[in-house]
Amino acid sequence: IYPSTVLMTAIPAKAAGVGEVALCVPPDSTGRVPQVTLAAAAIAGVDEVYAVGGAQAIGAMAYGTETIRPVDVIVGPGNVFVALAKREVAGLVGVPSSFPGPSEVVVIVDDTAPVELAAVDVILQAEHGPGGLAWLIGWDEAVLDAICDEIAAQVAVAPRRDDITSTFSDGGYAVLCDSPEQALAVSNTIAPEHLELITADPEALVPLVRHAGAVFCGPWSPASVGDYLAGPSHVLPTDGTARFGSALTVADFVKDVHVITLDRPALERAAPTVAAIARAEGLAAHAESVLRRLGQPAGESAS
């Protein structure tokens, strides 16, 4: 797990008032948690750290083991196995509705986009490895061709070339559209984790965005800023779940507890409505629970 992910998950939890935060981390080749990850955990106020990762970590946190106590909420990104494991335990523990799996980026460009910068931004999420998406979308064919050529040149010398090409082989696309509106329609169909708008007027396109985890506007706002600094969290919806899910926030660690108090006059005003709906649903005891309090015989109509 990246140190940045520790911060992006534990800090919202602590801000929400969570009393105990446990962290599961895949161990390194020596069987230990990397020092930089432990440092991030200390900064974020993590209470417990366990050297275990993958789907087995999700099972351990959901059901408990001899050494790991079960938790109430599980958050954080992971590969497809981790994300699917969280779906399996959702309901037993709290799991946000979004699917934070393999990383995704859609970069939308016009003829003002710096070719070199647009290319590296298509690459940056692809270097996480296979299973993700990296899409380049625009309405100027010459610009798309130039960026694709630059992508090939940068990938050829990239340290994580194998991870990038594995992402591109299954999830890399360049899409030529007729207009900005069509480009955003394509993006909304994908519902990407990261959406970059490298255009002359990106703010004008934002109202057309319906589905995206996070939107980065202009050539000075790469998605990497969201990965490490921009809030609220880099734990974002993938696999199309941006259609209904959002970034991890403090709200994922809190819940509403409703407290209802009526006096007699209030119940007298509410009784006709409660009784009418209850009887329409064939639930006589529901109606009687209010009517009997008001001294009305069972079966008597509320007025």
mmCIF file of N, CA and C in Angstrom, residues 57-65 69-74 85-96:
data_model
loop_
_atom_site.group_PDB
_atom_site.id
_atom_site.type_symbol
_atom_site.label_atom_id
_atom_site.label_comp_id
_atom_site.label_asym_id
_atom_site.label_seq_id
_atom_site.Cartn_x
_atom_site.Cartn_y
_atom_site.Cartn_z
ATOM 1 N N ALA A 57 -6.734 -9.973 3.537
ATOM 2 C CA ALA A 57 -6.798 -8.877 4.511
ATOM 3 C C ALA A 57 -8.234 -8.400 4.687
ATOM 4 N N ILE A 58 -8.981 -8.369 3.585
ATOM 5 C CA ILE A 58 -10.388 -7.969 3.675
ATOM 6 C C ILE A 58 -11.162 -8.973 4.520
ATOM 7 N N GLY A 59 -10.915 -10.264 4.290
ATOM 8 C CA GLY A 59 -11.581 -11.286 5.092
ATOM 9 C C GLY A 59 -11.219 -11.193 6.562
ATOM 10 N N ALA A 60 -9.950 -10.932 6.840
ATOM 11 C CA ALA A 60 -9.506 -10.827 8.233
ATOM 12 C C ALA A 60 -10.190 -9.666 8.938
ATOM 13 N N MET A 61 -10.280 -8.528 8.256
ATOM 14 C CA MET A 61 -10.904 -7.361 8.881
ATOM 15 C C MET A 61 -12.409 -7.528 9.027
ATOM 16 N N ALA A 62 -13.030 -8.235 8.106
ATOM 17 C CA ALA A 62 -14.479 -8.409 8.164
ATOM 18 C C ALA A 62 -14.892 -9.440 9.214
ATOM 19 N N TYR A 63 -14.181 -10.570 9.268
ATOM 20 C CA TYR A 63 -14.584 -11.669 10.141
ATOM 21 C C TYR A 63 -13.751 -11.793 11.408
ATOM 22 N N GLY A 64 -12.550 -11.216 11.389
ATOM 23 C CA GLY A 64 -11.656 -11.333 12.528
ATOM 24 C C GLY A 64 -10.851 -12.612 12.480
ATOM 25 N N THR A 65 -9.675 -12.570 13.106
ATOM 26 C CA THR A 65 -8.812 -13.746 13.226
ATOM 27 C C THR A 65 -8.311 -13.798 14.664
ATOM 28 N N ARG A 69 -8.832 -8.064 15.095
ATOM 29 C CA ARG A 69 -10.230 -7.930 15.484
ATOM 30 C C ARG A 69 -11.082 -7.480 14.298
ATOM 31 N N PRO A 70 -12.335 -7.934 14.218
ATOM 32 C CA PRO A 70 -13.198 -7.458 13.137
ATOM 33 C C PRO A 70 -13.469 -5.967 13.278
ATOM 34 N N VAL A 71 -13.669 -5.306 12.148
ATOM 35 C CA VAL A 71 -13.876 -3.864 12.122
ATOM 36 C C VAL A 71 -15.306 -3.552 11.689
ATOM 37 N N ASP A 72 -15.661 -2.287 11.720
ATOM 38 C CA ASP A 72 -17.004 -1.860 11.321
ATOM 39 C C ASP A 72 -17.052 -1.338 9.894
ATOM 40 N N VAL A 73 -15.952 -0.735 9.425
ATOM 41 C CA VAL A 73 -15.910 -0.139 8.088
ATOM 42 C C VAL A 73 -14.578 -0.488 7.438
ATOM 43 N N ILE A 74 -14.616 -0.858 6.165
ATOM 44 C CA ILE A 74 -13.395 -1.139 5.401
ATOM 45 C C ILE A 74 -13.358 -0.196 4.207
ATOM 46 N N ALA A 85 -13.433 -8.608 -3.091
ATOM 47 C CA ALA A 85 -13.565 -9.113 -1.720
ATOM 48 C C ALA A 85 -14.393 -8.158 -0.869
ATOM 49 N N LYS A 86 -14.213 -6.874 -1.073
ATOM 50 C CA LYS A 86 -15.009 -5.902 -0.313
ATOM 51 C C LYS A 86 -16.485 -5.997 -0.689
ATOM 52 N N ARG A 87 -16.755 -6.268 -1.947
ATOM 53 C CA ARG A 87 -18.154 -6.455 -2.338
ATOM 54 C C ARG A 87 -18.765 -7.660 -1.622
ATOM 55 N N GLU A 88 -17.949 -8.700 -1.425
ATOM 56 C CA GLU A 88 -18.456 -9.910 -0.782
ATOM 57 C C GLU A 88 -18.843 -9.672 0.675
ATOM 58 N N VAL A 89 -18.114 -8.788 1.367
ATOM 59 C CA VAL A 89 -18.377 -8.579 2.803
ATOM 60 C C VAL A 89 -19.241 -7.350 3.058
ATOM 61 N N ALA A 90 -19.612 -6.631 1.997
ATOM 62 C CA ALA A 90 -20.480 -5.463 2.173
ATOM 63 C C ALA A 90 -21.800 -5.895 2.794
ATOM 64 N N GLY A 91 -22.197 -5.223 3.826
ATOM 65 C CA GLY A 91 -23.396 -5.596 4.577
ATOM 66 C C GLY A 91 -23.020 -6.185 5.917
ATOM 67 N N LEU A 92 -21.986 -7.017 5.924
ATOM 68 C CA LEU A 92 -21.436 -7.485 7.194
ATOM 69 C C LEU A 92 -20.668 -6.342 7.850
ATOM 70 N N VAL A 93 -19.946 -5.588 7.018
ATOM 71 C CA VAL A 93 -19.265 -4.370 7.461
ATOM 72 C C VAL A 93 -19.634 -3.254 6.488
ATOM 73 N N GLY A 94 -19.376 -2.028 6.897
ATOM 74 C CA GLY A 94 -19.627 -0.907 6.014
ATOM 75 C C GLY A 94 -18.572 -0.836 4.921
ATOM 76 N N VAL A 95 -19.007 -0.732 3.669
ATOM 77 C CA VAL A 95 -18.122 -0.585 2.519
ATOM 78 C C VAL A 95 -18.726 0.488 1.618
ATOM 79 N N PRO A 96 -17.992 1.537 1.289
ATOM 80 C CA PRO A 96 -18.542 2.554 0.387
ATOM 81 C C PRO A 96 -19.055 1.941 -0.901
#
